[in-house]
XYZ file of C-alpha atoms in Angstrom:
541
model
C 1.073 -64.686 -27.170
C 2.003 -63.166 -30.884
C -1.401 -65.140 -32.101
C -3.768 -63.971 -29.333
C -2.621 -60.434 -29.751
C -3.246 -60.890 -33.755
C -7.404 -62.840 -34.549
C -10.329 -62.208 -33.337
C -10.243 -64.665 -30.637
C -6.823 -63.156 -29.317
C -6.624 -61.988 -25.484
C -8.078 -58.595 -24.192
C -6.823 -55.663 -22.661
C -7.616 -56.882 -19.535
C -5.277 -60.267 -20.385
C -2.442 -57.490 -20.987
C -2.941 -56.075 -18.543
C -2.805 -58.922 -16.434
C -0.042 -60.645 -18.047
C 1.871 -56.906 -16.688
C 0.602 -57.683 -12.888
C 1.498 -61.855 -13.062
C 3.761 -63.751 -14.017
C 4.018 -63.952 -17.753
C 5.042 -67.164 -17.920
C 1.052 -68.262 -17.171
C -0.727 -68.949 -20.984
C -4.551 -67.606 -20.454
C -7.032 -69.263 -22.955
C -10.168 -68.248 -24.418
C -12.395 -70.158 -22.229
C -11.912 -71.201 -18.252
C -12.630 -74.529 -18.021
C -10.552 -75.882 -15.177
C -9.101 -73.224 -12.732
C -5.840 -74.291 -10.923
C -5.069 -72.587 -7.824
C -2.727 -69.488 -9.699
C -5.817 -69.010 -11.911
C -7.980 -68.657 -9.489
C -5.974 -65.988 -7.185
C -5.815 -64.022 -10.401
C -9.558 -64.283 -11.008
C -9.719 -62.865 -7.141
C -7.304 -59.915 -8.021
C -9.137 -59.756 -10.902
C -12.720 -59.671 -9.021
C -10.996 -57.225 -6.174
C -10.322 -54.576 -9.132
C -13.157 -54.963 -11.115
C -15.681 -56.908 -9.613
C -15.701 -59.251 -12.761
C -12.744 -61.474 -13.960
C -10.363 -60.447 -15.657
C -10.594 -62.306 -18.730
C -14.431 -61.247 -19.635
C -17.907 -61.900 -18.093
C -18.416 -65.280 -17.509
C -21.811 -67.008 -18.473
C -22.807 -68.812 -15.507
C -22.441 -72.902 -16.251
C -21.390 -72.403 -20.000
C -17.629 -71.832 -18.186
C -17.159 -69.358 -21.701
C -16.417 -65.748 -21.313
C -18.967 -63.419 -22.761
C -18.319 -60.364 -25.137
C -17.798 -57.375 -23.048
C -19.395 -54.177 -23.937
C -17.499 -50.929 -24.220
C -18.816 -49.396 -21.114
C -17.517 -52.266 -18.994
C -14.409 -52.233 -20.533
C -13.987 -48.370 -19.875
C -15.422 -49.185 -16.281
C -12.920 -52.046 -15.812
C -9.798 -49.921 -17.010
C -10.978 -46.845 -14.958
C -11.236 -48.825 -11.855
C -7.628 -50.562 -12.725
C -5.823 -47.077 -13.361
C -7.250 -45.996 -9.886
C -5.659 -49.088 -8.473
C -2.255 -48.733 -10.248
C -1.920 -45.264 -8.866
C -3.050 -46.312 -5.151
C -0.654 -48.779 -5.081
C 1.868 -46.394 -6.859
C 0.988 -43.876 -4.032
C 1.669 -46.190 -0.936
C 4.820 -47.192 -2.552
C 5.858 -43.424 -3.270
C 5.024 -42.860 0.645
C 6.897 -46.004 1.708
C 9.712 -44.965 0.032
C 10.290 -41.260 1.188
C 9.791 -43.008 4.676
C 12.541 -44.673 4.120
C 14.708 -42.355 2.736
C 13.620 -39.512 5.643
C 15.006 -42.361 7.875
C 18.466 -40.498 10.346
C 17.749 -37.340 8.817
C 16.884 -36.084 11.851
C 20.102 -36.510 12.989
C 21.386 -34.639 10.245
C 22.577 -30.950 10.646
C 19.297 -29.838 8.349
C 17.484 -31.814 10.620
C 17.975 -31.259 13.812
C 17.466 -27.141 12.489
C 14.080 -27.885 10.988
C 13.297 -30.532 13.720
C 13.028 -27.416 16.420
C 10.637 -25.373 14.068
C 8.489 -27.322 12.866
C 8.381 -28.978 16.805
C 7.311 -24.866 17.202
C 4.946 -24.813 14.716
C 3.055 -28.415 15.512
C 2.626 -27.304 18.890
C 0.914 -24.092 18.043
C -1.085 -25.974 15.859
C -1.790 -28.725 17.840
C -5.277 -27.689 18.893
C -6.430 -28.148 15.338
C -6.165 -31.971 15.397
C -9.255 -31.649 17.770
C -11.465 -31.037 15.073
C -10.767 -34.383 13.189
C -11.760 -38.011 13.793
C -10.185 -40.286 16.092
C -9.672 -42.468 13.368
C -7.499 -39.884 11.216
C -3.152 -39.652 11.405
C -3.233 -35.824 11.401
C -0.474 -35.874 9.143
C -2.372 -37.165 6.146
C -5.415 -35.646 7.289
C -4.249 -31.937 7.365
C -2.136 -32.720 4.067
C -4.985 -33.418 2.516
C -7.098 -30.439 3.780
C -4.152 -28.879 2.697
C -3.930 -29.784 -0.754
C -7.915 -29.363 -1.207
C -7.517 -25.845 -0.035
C -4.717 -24.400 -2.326
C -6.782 -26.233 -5.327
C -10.049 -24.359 -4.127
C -7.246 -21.230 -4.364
C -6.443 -21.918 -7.565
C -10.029 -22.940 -8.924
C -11.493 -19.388 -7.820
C -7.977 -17.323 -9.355
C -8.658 -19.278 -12.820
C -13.104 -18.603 -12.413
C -12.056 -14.327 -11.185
C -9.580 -14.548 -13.761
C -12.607 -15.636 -16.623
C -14.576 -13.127 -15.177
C -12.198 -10.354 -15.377
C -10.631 -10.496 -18.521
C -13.760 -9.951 -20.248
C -13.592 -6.016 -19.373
C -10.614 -4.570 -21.893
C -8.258 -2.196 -19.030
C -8.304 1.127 -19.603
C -4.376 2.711 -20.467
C -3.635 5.447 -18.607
C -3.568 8.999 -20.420
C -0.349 10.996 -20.203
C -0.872 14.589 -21.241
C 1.799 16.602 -22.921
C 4.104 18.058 -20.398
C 3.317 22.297 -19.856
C 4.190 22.604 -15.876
C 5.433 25.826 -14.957
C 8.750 24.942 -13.189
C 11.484 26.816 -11.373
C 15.105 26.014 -11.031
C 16.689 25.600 -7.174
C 19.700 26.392 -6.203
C 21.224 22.694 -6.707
C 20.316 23.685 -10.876
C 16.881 20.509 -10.138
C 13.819 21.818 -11.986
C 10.422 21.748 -9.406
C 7.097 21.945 -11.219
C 4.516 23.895 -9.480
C 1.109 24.657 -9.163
C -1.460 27.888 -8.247
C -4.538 28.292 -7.384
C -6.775 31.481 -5.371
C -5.597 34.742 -5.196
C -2.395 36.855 -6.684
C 1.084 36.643 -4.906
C 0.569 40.451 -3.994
C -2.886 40.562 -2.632
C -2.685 36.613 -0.830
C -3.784 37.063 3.344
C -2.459 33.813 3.277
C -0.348 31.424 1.185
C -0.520 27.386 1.276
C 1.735 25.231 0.854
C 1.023 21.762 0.366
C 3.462 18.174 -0.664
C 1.489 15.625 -2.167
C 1.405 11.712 -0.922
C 2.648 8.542 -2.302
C 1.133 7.630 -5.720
C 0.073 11.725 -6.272
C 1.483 14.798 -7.868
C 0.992 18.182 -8.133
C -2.331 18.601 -8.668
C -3.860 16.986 -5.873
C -3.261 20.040 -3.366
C -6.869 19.608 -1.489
C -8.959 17.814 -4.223
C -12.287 19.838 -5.825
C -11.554 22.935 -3.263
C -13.540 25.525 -5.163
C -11.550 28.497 -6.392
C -14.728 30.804 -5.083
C -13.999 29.651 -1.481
C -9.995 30.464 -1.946
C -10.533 34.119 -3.174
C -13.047 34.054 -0.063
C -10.467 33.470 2.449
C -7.686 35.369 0.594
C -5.744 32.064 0.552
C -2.941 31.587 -2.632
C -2.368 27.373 -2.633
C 0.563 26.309 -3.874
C 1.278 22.634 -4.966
C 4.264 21.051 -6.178
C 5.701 17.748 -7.758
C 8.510 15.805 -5.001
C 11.590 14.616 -6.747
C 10.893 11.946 -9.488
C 7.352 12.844 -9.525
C 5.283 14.348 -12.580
C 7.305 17.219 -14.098
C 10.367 17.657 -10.948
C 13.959 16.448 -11.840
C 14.822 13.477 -9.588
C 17.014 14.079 -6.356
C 20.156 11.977 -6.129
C 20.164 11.198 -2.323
C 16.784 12.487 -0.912
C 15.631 12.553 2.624
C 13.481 14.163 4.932
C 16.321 17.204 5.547
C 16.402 17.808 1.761
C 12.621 17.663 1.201
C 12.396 20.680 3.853
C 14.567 22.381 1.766
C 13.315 22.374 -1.432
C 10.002 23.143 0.142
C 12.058 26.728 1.682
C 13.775 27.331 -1.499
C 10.448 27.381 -3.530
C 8.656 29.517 -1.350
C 11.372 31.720 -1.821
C 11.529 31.921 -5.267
C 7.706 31.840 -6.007
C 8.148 35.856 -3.867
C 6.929 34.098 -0.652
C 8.153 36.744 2.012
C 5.703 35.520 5.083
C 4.750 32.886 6.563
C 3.302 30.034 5.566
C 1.459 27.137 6.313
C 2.235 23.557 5.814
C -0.745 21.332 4.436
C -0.166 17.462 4.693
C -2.238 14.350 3.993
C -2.119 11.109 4.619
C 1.732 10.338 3.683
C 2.797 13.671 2.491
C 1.974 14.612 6.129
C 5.731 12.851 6.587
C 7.041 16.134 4.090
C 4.826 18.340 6.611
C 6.141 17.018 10.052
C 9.951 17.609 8.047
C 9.263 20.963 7.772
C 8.131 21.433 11.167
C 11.419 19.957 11.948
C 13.492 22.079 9.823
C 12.598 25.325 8.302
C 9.785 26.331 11.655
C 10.818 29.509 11.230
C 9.009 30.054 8.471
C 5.941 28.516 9.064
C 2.545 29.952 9.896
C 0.792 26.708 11.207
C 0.517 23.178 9.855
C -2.430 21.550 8.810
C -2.748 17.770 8.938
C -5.373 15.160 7.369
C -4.807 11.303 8.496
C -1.405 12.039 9.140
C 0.463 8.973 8.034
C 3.086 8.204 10.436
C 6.259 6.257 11.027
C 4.810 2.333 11.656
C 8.486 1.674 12.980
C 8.800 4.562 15.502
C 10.352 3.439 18.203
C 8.330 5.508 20.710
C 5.020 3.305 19.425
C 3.745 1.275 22.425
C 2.887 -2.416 22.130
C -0.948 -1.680 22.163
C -0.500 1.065 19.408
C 1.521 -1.135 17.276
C -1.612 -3.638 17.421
C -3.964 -1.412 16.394
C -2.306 0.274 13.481
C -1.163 -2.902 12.648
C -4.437 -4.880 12.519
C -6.139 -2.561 10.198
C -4.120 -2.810 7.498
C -4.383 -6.137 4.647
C -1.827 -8.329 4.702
C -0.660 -6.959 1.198
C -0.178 -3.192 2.702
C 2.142 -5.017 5.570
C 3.873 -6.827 2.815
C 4.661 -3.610 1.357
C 6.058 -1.998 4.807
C 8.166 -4.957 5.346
C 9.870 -5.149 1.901
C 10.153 -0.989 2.290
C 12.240 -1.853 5.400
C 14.044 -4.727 4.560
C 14.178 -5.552 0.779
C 12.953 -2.537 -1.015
C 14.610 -3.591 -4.471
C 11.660 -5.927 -4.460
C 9.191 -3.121 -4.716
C 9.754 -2.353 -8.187
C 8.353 -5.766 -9.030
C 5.004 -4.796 -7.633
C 5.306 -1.266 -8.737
C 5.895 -2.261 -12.529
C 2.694 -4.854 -11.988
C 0.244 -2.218 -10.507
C 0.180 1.496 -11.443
C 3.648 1.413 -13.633
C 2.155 -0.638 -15.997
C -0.105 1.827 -17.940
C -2.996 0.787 -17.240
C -5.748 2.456 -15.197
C -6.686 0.509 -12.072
C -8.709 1.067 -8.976
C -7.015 2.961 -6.265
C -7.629 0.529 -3.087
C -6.371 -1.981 -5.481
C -2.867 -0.269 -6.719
C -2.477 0.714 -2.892
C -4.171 -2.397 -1.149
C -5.805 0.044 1.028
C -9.271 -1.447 2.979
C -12.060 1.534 2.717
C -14.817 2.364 4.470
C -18.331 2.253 2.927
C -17.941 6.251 2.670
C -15.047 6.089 0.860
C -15.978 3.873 -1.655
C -18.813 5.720 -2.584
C -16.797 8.678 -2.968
C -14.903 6.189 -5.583
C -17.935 6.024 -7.765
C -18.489 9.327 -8.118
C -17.320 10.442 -11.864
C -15.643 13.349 -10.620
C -13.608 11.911 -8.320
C -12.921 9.015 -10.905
C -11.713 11.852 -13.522
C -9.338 13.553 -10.744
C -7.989 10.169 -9.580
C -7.412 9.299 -13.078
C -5.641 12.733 -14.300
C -3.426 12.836 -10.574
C -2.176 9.133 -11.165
C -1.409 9.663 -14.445
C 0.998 12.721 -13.958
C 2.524 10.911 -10.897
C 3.707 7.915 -13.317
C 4.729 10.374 -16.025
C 8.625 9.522 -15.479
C 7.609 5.977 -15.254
C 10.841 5.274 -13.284
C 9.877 3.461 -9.854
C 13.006 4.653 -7.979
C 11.127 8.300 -6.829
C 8.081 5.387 -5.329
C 10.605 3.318 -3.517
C 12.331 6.229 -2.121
C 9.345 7.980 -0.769
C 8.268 4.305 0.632
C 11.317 3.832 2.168
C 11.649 7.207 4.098
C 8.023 6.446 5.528
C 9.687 3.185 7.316
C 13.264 4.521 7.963
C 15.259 6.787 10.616
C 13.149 10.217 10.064
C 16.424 11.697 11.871
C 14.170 13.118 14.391
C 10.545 12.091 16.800
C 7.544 13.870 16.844
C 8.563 14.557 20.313
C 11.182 16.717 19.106
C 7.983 19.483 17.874
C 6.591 20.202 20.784
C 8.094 23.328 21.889
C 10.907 22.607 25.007
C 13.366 24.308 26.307
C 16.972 22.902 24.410
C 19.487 21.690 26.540
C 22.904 23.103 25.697
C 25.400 20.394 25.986
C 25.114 17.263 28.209
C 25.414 16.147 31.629
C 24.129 17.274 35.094
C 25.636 21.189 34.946
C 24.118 22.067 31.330
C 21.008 20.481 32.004
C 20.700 22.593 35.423
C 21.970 25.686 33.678
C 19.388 25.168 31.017
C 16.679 25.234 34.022
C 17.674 28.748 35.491
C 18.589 30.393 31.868
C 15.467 32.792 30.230
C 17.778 33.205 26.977
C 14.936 32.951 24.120
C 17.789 30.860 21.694
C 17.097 28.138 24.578
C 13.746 26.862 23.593
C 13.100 24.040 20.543
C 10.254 23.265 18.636
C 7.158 25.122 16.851
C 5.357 27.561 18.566
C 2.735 27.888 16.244
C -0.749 26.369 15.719
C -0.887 22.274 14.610
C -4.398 21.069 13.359
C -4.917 17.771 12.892
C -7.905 16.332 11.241
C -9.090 12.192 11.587
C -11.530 10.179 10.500
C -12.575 7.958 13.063
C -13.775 4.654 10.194
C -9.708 5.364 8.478
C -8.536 2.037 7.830
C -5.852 3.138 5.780
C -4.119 5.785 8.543
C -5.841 4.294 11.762
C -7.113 6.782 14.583
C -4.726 5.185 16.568
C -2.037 6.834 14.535
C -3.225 10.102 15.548
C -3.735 9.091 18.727
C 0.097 8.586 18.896
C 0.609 11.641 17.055
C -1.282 13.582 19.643
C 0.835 11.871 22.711
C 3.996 12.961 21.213
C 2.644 16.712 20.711
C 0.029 17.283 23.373
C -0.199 21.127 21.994
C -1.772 20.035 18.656
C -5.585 20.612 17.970
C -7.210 17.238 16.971
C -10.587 17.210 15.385
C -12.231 13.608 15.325
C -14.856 13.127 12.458
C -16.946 10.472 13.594
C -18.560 8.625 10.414
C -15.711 9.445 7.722
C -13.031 8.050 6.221
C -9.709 8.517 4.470
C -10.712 10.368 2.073
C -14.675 11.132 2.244
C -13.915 14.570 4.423
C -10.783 15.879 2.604
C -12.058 16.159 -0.971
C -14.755 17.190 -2.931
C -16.200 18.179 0.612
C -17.189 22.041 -0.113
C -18.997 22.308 3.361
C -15.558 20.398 5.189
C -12.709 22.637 2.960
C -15.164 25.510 4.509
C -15.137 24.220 8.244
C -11.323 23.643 7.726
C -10.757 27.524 6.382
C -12.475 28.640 9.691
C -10.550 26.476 11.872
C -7.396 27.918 10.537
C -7.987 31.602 9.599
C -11.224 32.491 11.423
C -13.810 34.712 9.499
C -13.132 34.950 6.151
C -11.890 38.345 5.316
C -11.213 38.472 1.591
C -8.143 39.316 -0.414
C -6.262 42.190 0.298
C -6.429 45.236 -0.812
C -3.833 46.150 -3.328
C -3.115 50.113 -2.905
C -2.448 51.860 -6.217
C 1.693 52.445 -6.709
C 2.457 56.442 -7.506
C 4.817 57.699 -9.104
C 7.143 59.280 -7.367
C 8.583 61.614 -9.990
C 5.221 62.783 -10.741
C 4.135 63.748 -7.266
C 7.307 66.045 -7.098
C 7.435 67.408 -10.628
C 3.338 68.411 -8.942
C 4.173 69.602 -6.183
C 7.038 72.227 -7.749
C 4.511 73.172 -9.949
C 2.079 74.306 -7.425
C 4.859 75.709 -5.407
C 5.660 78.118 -8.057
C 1.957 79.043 -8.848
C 1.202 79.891 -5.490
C 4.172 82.137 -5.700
C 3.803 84.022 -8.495
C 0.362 84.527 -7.244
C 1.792 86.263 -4.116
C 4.173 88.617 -5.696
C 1.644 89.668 -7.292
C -0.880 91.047 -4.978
């Protein structure tokens, strides 16, 4: 064997190769002149595998082997290798048969055994599709295993096409937020727009929603149409967000109150009203809850509600439900069950600095209005400036707070708005009581007006939402806008921010008028003056 492997006339690969498979006690010589019967099973493995022997090409009644060219011997040892791992294969299979043998009886086992019993069932109807020929469990392993590497062929071709386009990092301007202190010694930063504190008809307040700040209020509303109305809109940054110190243990109780503590310190001495879209609309219903007192009215846009409220029927739960991507769910159910995970996907979307496309960060699924609203650059340079002053603190706890208050206990149900009488106490007597008594302390909820705007193609806050929204507070005004979307109505929408105004305030009616202060001193020091004139003109005559 040391010879053959060493002259020219020495054994080929394929005689190595053999010598692996056979017995190696068998001597193979240049030429086949004789065949005994081991010789000639190998020259039928050999033909099986390669459809030629194994030792070379053999001239037809010359009993010598040919040369063999390099594309047969390439051929030959691709064709081999394929065999080897067949064979390698069957015996991989053959022996995780063996060694799944009694582990059904095993305590993992018999666990698994019920699910995936479940889950073959379910699936059962599948097998219909394949031949009669075919042991669904190779065939659907390999379907399988051909999908998941048509996954990962596409991620790797999106990926090429992708990373040609540089990302755009996000601009953070110098901080210069007017900002008041509250009483708990936080900082809020603040925003105003339309007329003067002294001559406002009426004053706006409005929280922004997840992924905002301050200066969203009610995108591109034209300060012309403000001064029009007499409105003063005020805006401000929720704990963690923008400019605004972070709040140690937030919740829907304490956002009410910072909203009442900076209307009081910004000289707010009437009423307001509440203005809440999409999920700042949660900040809204709080202080509906809370502080109605002091409200004017509340004005709602795709009101983003709790998805886990318990009074949601089954068919309303479907429909909200179905709308959403499977990514958005994700996000819900890690906001409710494991929201330490969020910061992962937070730190990968819009905390990493980089500019990205909104339906991306938020896996929201637009309408064909809405995402032509996207391309517009003025929307583009508003997105752009309001993300970037959300992520200014770059911390994601303020993000997984306000996610996990949207899917948590809001302490109270919408129910709870709609003006009732209060029971005092429990049990058959108070509730009775409560029926004959006219006391005015006896009756719960907001009295005042509740608008509530919806776009009937909103895949991101469903209609259905709404539609829930309006069950639990019959006395709310709903306007349906067939055609738009999430956000294709609410901003940059001069002729809708107009059709809101009237809905709310009526005719438009200007600032008002600001009478000129005197002075008091003056006026008296004027009227003793005249006083004595006409006096001295009377003792006179």
């Amino acid at each position: 064997m040391a010879s053959a492997r060493g002259g020219g006339g020495g054994m080929t690969w394929q005689d190595e190769l053999a010598s692996l498979v056979e017995d190696t006690g068998i001597r193979y010589g240049a030429g086949v002149p004789e065949a005994d019967e081991e010789e000639r099973d190998a020259r039928d493995l050999g033909g099986r595998v390669f459809e030629k022997g194994y030792y070379g090409v053999y001239e037809e009644g010359t009993g010598a082997a040919a040369e063999e060219s390099l594309k047969e011997q390439l051929t030959g040892f691709v064709m081999a290798t394929g065999e080897m791992l067949r064979e390698l294969g069957h015996g991989c299979w053959d022996i995780a048969q063996q060694s799944l043998e009694g582990v059904e009886e095993t305590y993992v086992g018999k666990k698994v055994k019920g699910h995936w019993t479940v889950a073959s069932q379910r699936l059962e109807f599948l097998n219909e599709y394949l031949p009669e020929d075919r042991d669904p469990v190779h065939a659907w392993s390999v379907i399988v295993g051909v999908f998941l590497l048509a996954l990962l062929v596409l991620s790797v071709n999106s990926g090429n096409e992708t990373s040609v386009e540089l990302p755009r990092k996000l601009y953070i301007s110098p901080p210069g937020a007017s900002r008041i202190q509250l009483l708990d010694g936080r900082y809020v930063a603040y925003q105003e727009k339309g007329v003067p504190a002294e001559s406002a008809r009426f004053c706006m307040i409005a929280p922004h929603s997840f992924l905002s700040s301050r200066f969203a209020g009610i995108p591109g509303v034209k300060e012309s149409l403000l001064e029009e109305f007499g409105v003063r809109l005020v805006t401000y940054d929720l704990p963690g967000f923008g400019e605004s110190d972070p709040h140690l243990s937030r919740n829907l109780n304490s956002s009410a109150m910072d909203m009442l503590h900076l209307a009081n310190a910004l000289g707010v001495t009437d009423k307001f009203w509440v203005v809440g879209y999409s999920g700042g609309a949660m900040h809204a219903w709080a202080a509906v809850r809370y502080i109605p007192d002091r409200l004017a009215g509340v004005a709602l846009f795709a009101p983003m509600a709790n998805p886990y409220d318990s009074s949601l029927n089954k068919e309303e739960i479907h429909k909200i439900w179905d709308k959403w991507t499977m990514k958005r769910k994700l996000m819900f159910v890690l906001a409710r069950r494991i929201p330490s995970l969020l910061s992962y996907f937070y730190h990968k979307s819009f905390l990493s600095g980089e500019y990205g496309q909104p339906e991306k960060w938020l896996s929201l699924s637009l309408g064909k209005k809405d995402k032509s609203l996207l391309e517009e650059p003025t929307f583009r340079e508003f997105w752009e400036k309001d993300v970037s002053e959300s992520v200014r603190q770059g911390n994601p706890k303020p993000f997984i707070e306000e996610a996990v208050l949207q899917v948590s206990n809001w302490g109270f149900s919408l129910a709870d708005l709609q003006v009732q009488r209060q029971h005092q106490g429990k049990g058959l007597l108070s509730w009775l009581k409560s029926l004959y008594s006219q006391a005015e302390h006896e009756w719960a909820g907001f009295p005042g007006p509740i608008h509530i705007w919806q776009g009937m193609d909103d895949n991101v806050v469903p209609p259905s939402m709404t539609d829930f929204a309006r069950r639990m507070i019959p006395g709310a005004t709903l306007h349906r806008l067939l055609g738009e979307g999430h956000l294709s109505y609410f901003c940059f929408c001069d002729d809708c921010h107009r059709q809101i105004f009237s809905a709310l305030f009526g005719t438009p009616q200007g600032p008002l008028m600001i009478e000129p202060e005197v002075d008091q001193s003056l006026t008296e020091e004027y009227i003793d003056e005249e006083e004595t004139t006409l006096h001295n003109s009377t003792e006179q005559e």
